[in-house]
Amino acid sequence: MSSSSGQPQFRYTQTPSKVLHLRNLPWECTEEELVELCKPFGKIVNTKCNVGANRNQAFVEFADLNQAISMVSYYASSSEPAQVRGKTVYIQYSNRQEIVNNKSSGDVAGNVLLVTIEGVEAGDVSIDVIHLQVHVNTEKSSLSAYCIGGNITCLLKLVASLTVFSAFGFVHKIATFEKAAGFQALIQFSDAETASSARNALDGRSIPRYLLPEHVGSCHLRISFSAHTDLNIKFQSHRSRDYTNPYLPVNPSAIEGTMQSTVGPDGKKKELESNVLLASIENMQYAVTVDVLHTVFSAFGTVQKIAIFEKNGGMQALIQYPDVTTAAVAKEALEGHCIYDGGYCKLHLSYSRHTDLNVKAHNDRSRDYTIPESGILPMQQAAAVPSAVGGWQTSQATSMYTGNVPAQLPDGQVASWDPSMQTGRPTFVSVPTTFPGQTYPPPAVPTFPMAGGTMPVQQLDQGPAGITAQRPPQYGLQPGVQPTPGQHPFYGQ
DNA sequence: AGCACA
């Protein structure tokens, strides 16, 4: 009676509960810290952290009411307040009798990940890094077919696909959006297991600096599970992608970046597109083999066929992709760039009128990768690659950069992206050799900087720990393979 | 420093 008219807050503190409410917790207090504090009093069966507007409250549920009571009464009479990281924590009985299991907000595994990229705005990851991004997508070459433009979406795709090296690590969809907090994306995998492995591998890591524009500082990934199970992607665009549906309409405004560069400075409009690219190679000081081309062009998707031929004393090649989009991406990314440093083997690309090359399955002028025995199937590679996570920086960026490789070191000891480096042997030496961070043995100047001139990406910067980052990814052969020009290191034997 | 998924 009289108590019912009293202060409501006393009610809370006076009704015992197995659940304790803790407030005034330090910033980003972890569950471990909570458990540390509470477990002397009993068995903790559940927790909920980061509660409240300031995310500095938490709930802890004991197995038994008496355990909760013992904790409350202990600190009620203690001269030492409860503390976490030296901060006084206030403890009361919760006004609820159990923690309603609400972990869907980030901790219950689902097939969709919510990725928050700190320190990056949508525009920060631009066309400059597309080749790197899509390049690594080659891991899942079948997935990269619809990657349009160089943007964060591609990067995320990369992040996601890089991570999951199970044969079933399919990234289905990506939706990105900007929030006040930063840049976020939802990445949909086929199942929770795949998503979990992606999360485990990448949560808290950083995107390698050399994939980012210079002005972007560290770029940490924070990954949790989304409650979504199926994203509703309306368009293929720079902000969203549905890799399961190649026929989804492309948002015209979203591919400007791609289209623009097919529009020459002379105002010349887009040529008729094709899934087959015609490459002419200028200033060919070094051998450009089918394998080299395959390596280079695989960065953007599955290369189905390649044919090389002479024209007007120069060399040309046809490169067939499964679809126009992939070809467009490759064309845009590679046009005017050189396979080797120093302006050697400069690529000029146009669309071929061919759509399906009729080539010999395996000889030195042509290759049909769609024929099983002529190469390694992409999915096999994906399954075989143990992990590329080594290429991702931990905050400390420790042993990843073993080398100090300024420029032009032919034996690329710092293949930080090379999964085979971790196994000590070249697992599969077809497409995976497109992993960057490797050098290109044949020429003395072994980089493939995608440089029309030279790409900004080539600029090396200091790693976070003051370690000189190795050369940015290059397209090249595997160090261990060391083919000599004219040989076929990949599909030989 | 004061109670969480709609």
Short mmCIF file of C-alpha atoms (C1' of nucleotides) in Angstrom, two decimals:
data_model
loop_
_atom_site.label_atom_id
_atom_site.label_comp_id
_atom_site.label_asym_id
_atom_site.label_seq_id
_atom_site.Cartn_x
_atom_site.Cartn_y
_atom_site.Cartn_z
CA MET A 1 0.00 0.00 0.00
CA SER A 2 2.32 2.66 1.17
CA SER A 3 5.05 1.05 -0.85
CA SER A 4 2.95 1.20 -4.00
CA SER A 5 3.02 4.96 -3.79
CA GLY A 6 6.74 4.99 -3.09
CA GLN A 7 9.62 5.30 -5.54
CA PRO A 8 9.20 2.80 -8.29
CA GLN A 9 12.92 2.31 -8.56
CA PHE A 10 13.03 0.69 -5.16
CA ARG A 11 10.73 -1.94 -6.39
CA TYR A 12 13.23 -3.00 -8.93
CA THR A 13 15.99 -3.42 -6.52
CA GLN A 14 13.92 -5.21 -4.03
CA THR A 15 12.45 -7.98 -6.05
CA PRO A 16 15.07 -10.66 -6.37
CA SER A 17 15.68 -12.27 -9.68
CA LYS A 18 18.15 -14.69 -11.14
CA VAL A 19 18.79 -11.92 -13.60
CA LEU A 20 20.97 -9.05 -12.56
CA HIS A 21 21.04 -5.71 -14.22
CA LEU A 22 24.46 -4.14 -14.41
CA ARG A 23 24.99 -0.55 -15.40
CA ASN A 24 27.78 1.92 -15.69
CA LEU A 25 29.82 -0.68 -17.44
CA PRO A 26 32.89 0.40 -19.31
CA TRP A 27 32.73 0.99 -22.99
CA GLU A 28 32.41 -2.11 -25.07
CA CYS A 29 32.40 -4.31 -22.05
CA THR A 30 32.70 -7.87 -23.19
CA GLU A 31 30.83 -10.87 -22.09
CA GLU A 32 34.06 -12.27 -20.74
CA GLU A 33 34.49 -9.34 -18.46
CA LEU A 34 30.98 -9.77 -17.20
CA VAL A 35 31.49 -13.40 -16.55
CA GLU A 36 34.73 -12.65 -14.81
CA LEU A 37 32.92 -10.36 -12.46
CA CYS A 38 29.94 -12.54 -11.76
CA LYS A 39 31.07 -16.09 -11.86
CA PRO A 40 32.44 -16.16 -8.31
CA PHE A 41 28.86 -16.04 -7.16
CA GLY A 42 27.44 -18.84 -9.21
CA LYS A 43 26.85 -20.36 -12.55
CA ILE A 44 26.04 -17.95 -15.27
CA VAL A 45 23.60 -19.31 -17.77
CA ASN A 46 23.08 -16.31 -19.95
CA THR A 47 24.20 -12.79 -20.54
CA LYS A 48 23.26 -9.83 -22.59
CA CYS A 49 25.79 -7.15 -23.18
CA ASN A 50 25.80 -3.71 -24.66
CA VAL A 51 22.34 -2.91 -23.54
CA GLY A 52 20.86 0.52 -23.46
CA ALA A 53 21.36 3.62 -25.46
CA ASN A 54 24.93 3.88 -24.36
CA ARG A 55 25.47 0.19 -24.59
CA ASN A 56 26.97 0.25 -21.20
CA GLN A 57 24.47 -1.90 -19.43
CA ALA A 58 24.18 -5.63 -19.28
CA PHE A 59 22.21 -8.49 -17.89
CA VAL A 60 23.56 -11.57 -16.31
CA GLU A 61 21.43 -14.55 -15.51
CA PHE A 62 22.47 -17.02 -12.85
CA ALA A 63 21.39 -20.59 -12.77
CA ASP A 64 19.98 -20.13 -9.35
CA LEU A 65 18.24 -17.29 -7.63
CA ASN A 66 20.43 -17.66 -4.55
CA GLN A 67 23.51 -17.04 -6.62
CA ALA A 68 22.11 -13.75 -7.80
CA ILE A 69 21.15 -12.86 -4.29
CA SER A 70 24.61 -13.66 -3.03
CA MET A 71 26.17 -11.34 -5.55
CA VAL A 72 23.83 -8.48 -4.83
CA SER A 73 24.17 -8.83 -1.12
CA TYR A 74 27.90 -9.20 -1.31
CA TYR A 75 28.35 -5.92 -3.06
CA ALA A 76 25.64 -4.29 -0.99
CA SER A 77 27.78 -4.75 2.06
CA SER A 78 31.19 -4.65 0.50
CA SER A 79 33.46 -1.73 0.88
CA GLU A 80 34.86 -2.48 -2.53
CA PRO A 81 32.37 -1.80 -5.25
CA ALA A 82 31.99 -4.15 -8.15
CA GLN A 83 34.33 -3.06 -10.88
CA VAL A 84 35.12 -3.78 -14.44
CA ARG A 85 38.30 -2.26 -15.73
CA GLY A 86 38.43 -0.14 -12.66
CA LYS A 87 35.03 1.30 -13.30
CA THR A 88 32.40 0.92 -10.66
CA VAL A 89 29.55 -1.22 -11.79
CA TYR A 90 26.14 -0.92 -10.25
CA ILE A 91 24.27 -4.12 -9.76
CA GLN A 92 20.61 -4.72 -9.14
CA TYR A 93 18.07 -7.38 -9.65
CA SER A 94 16.56 -7.10 -13.01
CA ASN A 95 12.88 -6.53 -13.21
CA ARG A 96 12.66 -9.61 -15.36
CA GLN A 97 13.05 -13.17 -14.30
CA GLU A 98 15.08 -14.36 -17.19
CA ILE A 99 17.05 -13.08 -20.08
CA VAL A 100 14.95 -13.44 -23.11
CA ASN A 101 17.24 -14.95 -25.59
CA ASN A 102 17.70 -12.18 -27.92
CA LYS A 103 20.91 -13.00 -29.42
CA SER A 104 19.63 -12.71 -32.94
CA SER A 105 21.12 -9.27 -32.91
CA GLY A 106 24.51 -10.44 -33.83
CA ASP A 107 25.38 -13.66 -32.18
CA VAL A 108 23.04 -16.27 -33.50
CA ALA A 109 24.45 -17.73 -36.61
CA GLY A 110 22.54 -17.09 -39.78
CA ASN A 111 23.43 -17.19 -43.40
CA VAL A 112 23.60 -13.43 -43.70
CA LEU A 113 26.38 -11.39 -42.22
CA LEU A 114 26.22 -7.78 -41.28
CA VAL A 115 29.56 -6.27 -42.00
CA THR A 116 30.48 -2.88 -40.72
CA ILE A 117 33.50 -1.25 -42.17
CA GLU A 118 34.89 1.37 -39.93
CA GLY A 119 36.73 4.27 -41.29
CA VAL A 120 35.54 3.95 -44.81
CA GLU A 121 33.00 5.82 -46.81
CA ALA A 122 31.26 4.43 -49.77
CA GLY A 123 33.38 6.36 -52.19
CA ASP A 124 36.62 5.42 -50.58
CA VAL A 125 37.03 2.20 -52.37
CA SER A 126 36.97 3.10 -55.94
CA ILE A 127 37.61 1.86 -59.37
CA ASP A 128 41.28 1.88 -58.64
CA VAL A 129 41.05 -1.28 -56.74
CA ILE A 130 38.65 -3.18 -58.84
CA HIS A 131 41.20 -5.40 -60.39
CA LEU A 132 42.51 -6.31 -57.07
CA GLN A 133 39.12 -7.02 -55.77
CA VAL A 134 37.80 -8.97 -58.60
CA HIS A 135 41.12 -10.51 -58.98
CA VAL A 136 40.85 -12.27 -55.74
CA ASN A 137 37.35 -13.13 -56.63
CA THR A 138 38.90 -15.46 -59.03
CA GLU A 139 39.00 -17.75 -56.13
CA LYS A 140 35.38 -18.10 -56.82
CA SER A 141 35.59 -17.28 -60.38
CA SER A 142 32.10 -18.33 -61.09
CA LEU A 143 30.91 -15.79 -58.64
CA SER A 144 32.71 -12.84 -59.96
CA ALA A 145 30.92 -12.78 -63.21
CA TYR A 146 28.62 -10.03 -62.26
CA CYS A 147 30.94 -7.80 -60.47
CA ILE A 148 30.48 -4.43 -61.95
CA GLY A 149 32.67 -1.53 -61.29
CA GLY A 150 35.23 -1.03 -58.65
CA ASN A 151 33.53 -0.18 -55.49
CA ILE A 152 32.90 -1.28 -52.05
CA THR A 153 30.51 -3.88 -53.17
CA CYS A 154 33.22 -5.58 -55.07
CA LEU A 155 35.47 -5.24 -52.17
CA LEU A 156 32.96 -6.82 -49.93
CA LYS A 157 32.44 -9.53 -52.36
CA LEU A 158 36.08 -10.03 -52.24
CA VAL A 159 36.10 -10.02 -48.53
CA ALA A 160 33.36 -12.53 -48.41
CA SER A 161 34.57 -14.85 -51.05
CA LEU A 162 38.13 -14.62 -49.97
CA THR A 163 37.14 -15.91 -46.69
CA VAL A 164 35.29 -18.98 -47.48
CA PHE A 165 37.28 -21.59 -49.13
CA SER A 166 34.90 -24.35 -48.88
CA ALA A 167 33.68 -25.48 -52.20
CA PHE A 168 30.30 -24.25 -51.17
CA GLY A 169 31.31 -20.87 -50.00
CA PHE A 170 29.03 -19.17 -52.34
CA VAL A 171 28.28 -15.54 -51.84
CA HIS A 172 24.74 -15.15 -52.99
CA LYS A 173 23.95 -11.54 -52.49
CA ILE A 174 25.35 -8.32 -51.18
CA ALA A 175 23.55 -5.21 -50.17
CA THR A 176 25.43 -2.19 -48.97
CA PHE A 177 24.25 0.91 -47.25
CA GLU A 178 25.62 3.79 -45.38
CA LYS A 179 24.72 4.50 -41.86
CA ALA A 180 25.75 7.22 -39.60
CA ALA A 181 28.13 4.86 -37.92
CA GLY A 182 29.85 3.94 -41.11
CA PHE A 183 29.59 1.75 -44.07
CA GLN A 184 27.66 -1.43 -43.75
CA ALA A 185 26.85 -4.36 -45.87
CA LEU A 186 24.79 -7.46 -45.68
CA ILE A 187 26.42 -10.46 -47.22
CA GLN A 188 24.34 -13.48 -47.89
CA PHE A 189 25.84 -16.91 -47.95
CA SER A 190 24.18 -20.15 -48.70
CA ASP A 191 24.15 -21.27 -45.14
CA ALA A 192 25.02 -20.34 -41.63
CA GLU A 193 28.10 -22.52 -41.56
CA THR A 194 29.65 -20.69 -44.44
CA ALA A 195 28.69 -17.39 -42.98
CA SER A 196 30.17 -18.40 -39.67
CA SER A 197 33.46 -19.33 -41.15
CA ALA A 198 33.54 -16.05 -42.94
CA ARG A 199 32.79 -14.23 -39.78
CA ASN A 200 35.31 -16.13 -37.75
CA ALA A 201 37.98 -15.51 -40.27
CA LEU A 202 37.41 -11.85 -40.81
CA ASP A 203 35.78 -10.31 -37.81
CA GLY A 204 38.07 -7.72 -36.38
CA ARG A 205 40.49 -7.88 -39.22
CA SER A 206 41.43 -5.14 -41.54
CA ILE A 207 41.30 -4.83 -45.22
CA PRO A 208 44.86 -4.71 -46.47
CA ARG A 209 45.96 -1.19 -46.89
CA TYR A 210 47.08 -1.61 -50.39
CA LEU A 211 43.55 -2.31 -51.40
CA LEU A 212 42.48 1.04 -50.18
CA PRO A 213 43.01 4.58 -51.26
CA GLU A 214 45.76 6.31 -49.44
CA HIS A 215 43.60 8.67 -47.51
CA VAL A 216 41.78 5.83 -45.91
CA GLY A 217 43.29 4.93 -42.64
CA SER A 218 42.78 1.61 -41.05
CA CYS A 219 39.76 -0.22 -42.20
CA HIS A 220 38.43 -2.60 -39.67
CA LEU A 221 35.73 -5.08 -40.30
CA ARG A 222 33.17 -5.72 -37.67
CA ILE A 223 31.02 -8.64 -38.50
CA SER A 224 27.93 -9.99 -36.89
CA PHE A 225 25.03 -12.05 -38.00
CA SER A 226 22.05 -10.41 -39.48
CA ALA A 227 18.60 -11.64 -38.80
CA HIS A 228 17.93 -11.62 -42.49
CA THR A 229 17.90 -14.86 -44.34
CA ASP A 230 17.27 -13.72 -47.86
CA LEU A 231 18.13 -10.32 -49.17
CA ASN A 232 15.85 -8.72 -51.64
CA ILE A 233 18.10 -7.32 -54.30
CA LYS A 234 16.38 -5.30 -56.97
CA PHE A 235 19.28 -4.34 -59.17
CA GLN A 236 22.81 -5.20 -59.89
CA SER A 237 24.46 -2.00 -58.95
CA HIS A 238 27.41 -0.48 -57.22
CA ARG A 239 25.60 -0.93 -53.97
CA SER A 240 23.94 -4.23 -54.33
CA ARG A 241 24.49 -7.43 -56.11
CA ASP A 242 22.71 -10.68 -56.58
CA TYR A 243 25.15 -13.27 -57.77
CA THR A 244 22.48 -15.86 -58.08
CA ASN A 245 20.62 -13.98 -60.71
CA PRO A 246 22.58 -12.87 -63.72
CA TYR A 247 19.44 -11.66 -65.39
CA LEU A 248 18.58 -9.18 -62.76
CA PRO A 249 18.37 -5.78 -64.36
CA VAL A 250 21.37 -3.58 -64.01
CA ASN A 251 20.62 -0.26 -62.55
CA PRO A 252 21.80 2.08 -65.29
CA SER A 253 22.99 4.75 -62.94
CA ALA A 254 24.88 2.16 -61.05
CA ILE A 255 27.21 1.13 -63.75
CA GLU A 256 28.16 4.54 -64.95
CA GLY A 257 31.63 3.91 -63.89
CA THR A 258 31.82 0.94 -66.10
CA MET A 259 30.15 2.44 -69.04
CA GLN A 260 31.89 5.73 -68.91
CA SER A 261 35.22 4.35 -69.59
CA THR A 262 34.00 2.51 -72.56
CA VAL A 263 33.11 5.91 -73.78
CA GLY A 264 36.26 7.36 -75.11
CA PRO A 265 37.35 10.86 -74.36
CA ASP A 266 36.51 11.63 -77.92
CA GLY A 267 32.92 11.12 -77.02
CA LYS A 268 32.83 7.94 -78.95
CA LYS A 269 29.97 5.93 -77.64
CA LYS A 270 29.99 2.41 -76.50
CA GLU A 271 30.95 -0.16 -78.97
CA LEU A 272 28.85 -3.24 -79.20
CA GLU A 273 29.73 -5.33 -76.27
CA SER A 274 30.70 -8.93 -76.26
CA ASN A 275 31.73 -11.58 -73.86
CA VAL A 276 34.87 -11.97 -75.90
CA LEU A 277 37.61 -9.41 -75.69
CA LEU A 278 40.12 -8.69 -78.36
CA ALA A 279 43.44 -7.79 -76.89
CA SER A 280 46.27 -6.36 -78.82
CA ILE A 281 49.56 -6.14 -77.11
CA GLU A 282 51.83 -3.26 -77.66
CA ASN A 283 55.50 -3.06 -76.92
CA MET A 284 55.81 -6.73 -76.41
CA GLN A 285 59.26 -7.07 -74.99
CA TYR A 286 58.48 -10.22 -73.16
CA ALA A 287 56.68 -13.35 -74.02
CA VAL A 288 53.01 -13.24 -73.47
CA THR A 289 51.74 -16.75 -73.38
CA VAL A 290 48.32 -18.18 -73.08
CA ASP A 291 49.07 -18.81 -69.48
CA VAL A 292 50.06 -15.29 -68.83
CA LEU A 293 46.90 -14.03 -70.40
CA HIS A 294 44.89 -16.50 -68.49
CA THR A 295 46.43 -15.35 -65.29
CA VAL A 296 45.79 -11.76 -66.04
CA PHE A 297 42.29 -12.04 -67.32
CA SER A 298 41.17 -14.54 -64.76
CA ALA A 299 41.28 -11.75 -62.32
CA PHE A 300 37.89 -10.70 -63.47
CA GLY A 301 36.07 -13.92 -63.83
CA THR A 302 36.23 -17.27 -65.36
CA VAL A 303 38.18 -17.27 -68.54
CA GLN A 304 36.65 -19.83 -70.79
CA LYS A 305 38.85 -19.74 -73.80
CA ILE A 306 41.87 -17.96 -75.12
CA ALA A 307 43.26 -17.75 -78.59
CA ILE A 308 46.44 -16.01 -79.62
CA PHE A 309 47.31 -15.00 -83.13
CA GLU A 310 49.53 -12.67 -85.06
CA LYS A 311 48.15 -9.65 -86.75
CA ASN A 312 50.15 -7.08 -88.65
CA GLY A 313 53.29 -8.28 -87.05
CA GLY A 314 51.82 -7.71 -83.63
CA MET A 315 50.22 -10.07 -81.28
CA GLN A 316 46.56 -10.24 -80.56
CA ALA A 317 44.48 -12.46 -78.43
CA LEU A 318 40.88 -13.28 -77.92
CA ILE A 319 39.72 -13.87 -74.41
CA GLN A 320 36.35 -15.38 -73.83
CA TYR A 321 34.35 -14.85 -70.70
CA PRO A 322 31.05 -16.40 -69.86
CA ASP A 323 29.24 -13.13 -70.12
CA VAL A 324 29.44 -9.58 -71.31
CA THR A 325 29.50 -8.10 -67.88
CA THR A 326 32.66 -9.84 -66.90
CA ALA A 327 34.23 -8.90 -70.16
CA ALA A 328 33.22 -5.31 -69.61
CA VAL A 329 34.78 -5.25 -66.21
CA ALA A 330 37.96 -6.80 -67.44
CA LYS A 331 38.11 -4.49 -70.38
CA GLU A 332 37.68 -1.45 -68.31
CA ALA A 333 40.12 -2.48 -65.70
CA LEU A 334 42.82 -3.62 -68.04
CA GLU A 335 42.61 -1.23 -70.91
CA GLY A 336 45.83 0.61 -71.36
CA HIS A 337 47.58 -1.22 -68.60
CA CYS A 338 50.74 -3.15 -68.91
CA ILE A 339 51.40 -6.69 -68.03
CA TYR A 340 54.88 -5.85 -66.98
CA ASP A 341 56.42 -2.89 -65.33
CA GLY A 342 58.07 -0.40 -67.48
CA GLY A 343 55.39 -0.09 -70.07
CA TYR A 344 55.98 -3.49 -71.53
CA CYS A 345 53.21 -5.50 -73.06
CA LYS A 346 50.62 -2.83 -72.94
CA LEU A 347 47.12 -4.07 -73.41
CA HIS A 348 44.57 -2.56 -75.72
CA LEU A 349 41.19 -4.06 -75.46
CA SER A 350 38.09 -4.00 -77.52
CA TYR A 351 35.11 -6.19 -77.86
CA SER A 352 35.37 -8.97 -80.32
CA ARG A 353 32.52 -9.79 -82.58
CA HIS A 354 32.97 -13.39 -81.55
CA THR A 355 30.88 -14.83 -78.83
CA ASP A 356 32.19 -18.35 -78.71
CA LEU A 357 35.68 -19.19 -79.76
CA ASN A 358 36.37 -22.38 -81.54
CA VAL A 359 39.80 -23.23 -80.32
CA LYS A 360 42.00 -26.17 -79.77
CA ALA A 361 41.71 -27.34 -76.27
CA HIS A 362 45.34 -27.16 -75.42
CA ASN A 363 48.19 -25.84 -77.41
CA ASP A 364 50.52 -22.94 -77.18
CA ARG A 365 48.27 -20.61 -79.07
CA SER A 366 44.96 -21.42 -77.60
CA ARG A 367 43.28 -22.97 -74.68
CA ASP A 368 39.83 -24.13 -73.81
CA TYR A 369 39.41 -24.03 -70.08
CA THR A 370 35.90 -25.30 -70.21
CA ILE A 371 37.24 -28.71 -71.04
CA PRO A 372 37.98 -30.41 -67.77
CA GLU A 373 41.30 -31.97 -68.54
CA SER A 374 42.74 -28.82 -69.92
CA GLY A 375 42.79 -27.14 -66.62
CA ILE A 376 41.76 -27.18 -63.06
CA LEU A 377 38.21 -26.48 -62.32
CA PRO A 378 37.60 -23.35 -60.39
CA MET A 379 35.59 -25.01 -57.70
CA GLN A 380 38.34 -27.44 -57.07
CA GLN A 381 40.67 -24.63 -56.49
CA ALA A 382 38.31 -23.02 -54.16
CA ALA A 383 37.96 -26.13 -52.17
CA ALA A 384 41.61 -26.78 -52.14
CA VAL A 385 42.76 -23.43 -51.04
CA PRO A 386 43.18 -23.66 -47.35
CA SER A 387 42.84 -20.09 -46.40
CA ALA A 388 43.60 -16.74 -47.73
CA VAL A 389 43.06 -15.11 -44.47
CA GLY A 390 46.74 -14.73 -44.12
CA GLY A 391 46.44 -11.99 -46.57
CA TRP A 392 44.31 -10.05 -44.25
CA GLN A 393 45.85 -7.91 -41.74
CA THR A 394 45.38 -8.40 -38.15
CA SER A 395 45.53 -5.20 -36.30
CA GLN A 396 49.15 -5.74 -35.67
CA ALA A 397 50.03 -6.80 -39.13
CA THR A 398 52.75 -9.02 -37.98
CA SER A 399 54.25 -11.76 -39.95
CA MET A 400 52.30 -11.25 -43.05
CA TYR A 401 54.84 -9.01 -44.44
CA THR A 402 57.92 -11.00 -44.32
CA GLY A 403 59.58 -9.03 -46.95
CA ASN A 404 60.66 -5.55 -47.42
CA VAL A 405 60.46 -5.85 -51.13
CA PRO A 406 60.69 -2.40 -52.44
CA ALA A 407 60.11 -2.94 -56.05
CA GLN A 408 61.07 -5.45 -58.58
CA LEU A 409 62.20 -8.33 -56.58
CA PRO A 410 61.77 -11.27 -58.80
CA ASP A 411 61.30 -13.92 -56.23
CA GLY A 412 58.30 -12.52 -54.48
CA GLN A 413 58.90 -13.94 -51.11
CA VAL A 414 56.03 -12.07 -49.73
CA ALA A 415 53.13 -13.72 -51.28
CA SER A 416 50.91 -12.73 -48.50
CA TRP A 417 47.89 -13.64 -50.48
CA ASP A 418 49.17 -16.84 -51.72
CA PRO A 419 47.37 -19.67 -50.04
CA SER A 420 49.84 -22.16 -51.28
CA MET A 421 52.52 -20.38 -49.38
CA GLN A 422 50.85 -21.55 -46.28
CA THR A 423 50.88 -25.11 -47.28
CA GLY A 424 54.35 -24.90 -48.57
CA ARG A 425 53.48 -26.16 -51.92
CA PRO A 426 51.68 -24.93 -54.93
CA THR A 427 48.38 -26.53 -54.44
CA PHE A 428 46.77 -25.75 -57.68
CA VAL A 429 48.69 -23.74 -60.04
CA SER A 430 46.16 -22.52 -62.43
CA VAL A 431 43.98 -19.72 -61.38
CA PRO A 432 45.30 -19.43 -57.88
CA THR A 433 48.48 -18.19 -59.34
CA THR A 434 46.62 -15.04 -59.92
CA PHE A 435 46.96 -14.37 -56.31
CA PRO A 436 48.66 -11.13 -55.96
CA GLY A 437 51.75 -10.60 -54.08
CA GLN A 438 53.63 -12.75 -56.40
CA THR A 439 56.12 -11.87 -58.91
CA TYR A 440 56.39 -12.61 -62.47
CA PRO A 441 59.58 -14.43 -63.17
CA PRO A 442 60.17 -14.30 -66.88
CA PRO A 443 60.95 -10.68 -67.36
CA ALA A 444 63.54 -8.99 -65.30
CA VAL A 445 60.96 -6.51 -64.27
CA PRO A 446 58.39 -8.74 -62.95
CA THR A 447 55.36 -6.85 -61.96
CA PHE A 448 52.01 -6.75 -63.43
CA PRO A 449 50.85 -3.56 -61.96
CA MET A 450 47.86 -3.04 -64.15
CA ALA A 451 49.59 0.10 -64.88
CA GLY A 452 48.96 2.32 -67.75
CA GLY A 453 52.10 3.95 -66.87
CA THR A 454 51.78 2.74 -63.37
CA MET A 455 48.89 2.48 -61.16
CA PRO A 456 48.51 4.34 -57.91
CA VAL A 457 47.93 1.06 -56.32
CA GLN A 458 51.55 0.45 -56.83
CA GLN A 459 52.52 2.92 -54.26
CA LEU A 460 53.74 1.18 -51.28
CA ASP A 461 52.98 2.40 -47.94
CA GLN A 462 54.07 1.56 -44.54
CA GLY A 463 52.30 -1.13 -42.74
CA PRO A 464 50.68 -0.26 -39.49
CA ALA A 465 53.55 -1.61 -37.53
CA GLY A 466 56.04 0.28 -39.55
CA ILE A 467 56.69 -2.74 -41.60
CA THR A 468 57.08 -1.94 -45.17
CA ALA A 469 54.25 -3.43 -47.00
CA GLN A 470 55.19 -5.61 -49.80
CA ARG A 471 54.48 -4.75 -53.28
CA PRO A 472 50.83 -4.67 -53.94
CA PRO A 473 49.28 -7.59 -55.61
CA GLN A 474 50.68 -8.44 -58.90
CA TYR A 475 49.52 -10.72 -61.47
CA GLY A 476 52.10 -13.24 -61.94
CA LEU A 477 53.29 -16.66 -61.72
CA GLN A 478 53.89 -18.52 -58.63
CA PRO A 479 57.35 -18.16 -57.26
CA GLY A 480 57.79 -21.83 -56.92
CA VAL A 481 56.82 -22.48 -60.42
CA GLN A 482 59.39 -20.35 -62.10
CA PRO A 483 58.59 -21.10 -65.65
CA THR A 484 60.81 -19.95 -68.34
CA PRO A 485 59.28 -18.05 -71.13
CA GLY A 486 57.68 -20.26 -73.62
CA GLN A 487 56.91 -23.00 -71.25
CA HIS A 488 53.55 -23.79 -69.82
CA PRO A 489 53.84 -23.83 -66.14
CA PHE A 490 50.19 -24.19 -65.45
CA TYR A 491 48.72 -26.73 -67.66
CA GLY A 492 51.77 -28.48 -68.71
CA GLN A 493 52.06 -32.13 -68.08
"C1'" DA B 1 23.96 5.30 -13.29
"C1'" DG B 2 18.36 3.17 -13.58
"C1'" DC B 3 15.96 -2.53 -17.52
"C1'" DA B 4 16.68 -5.43 -23.29
"C1'" DC B 5 13.55 -7.55 -30.21
"C1'" DA B 6 9.14 -3.58 -32.21
#
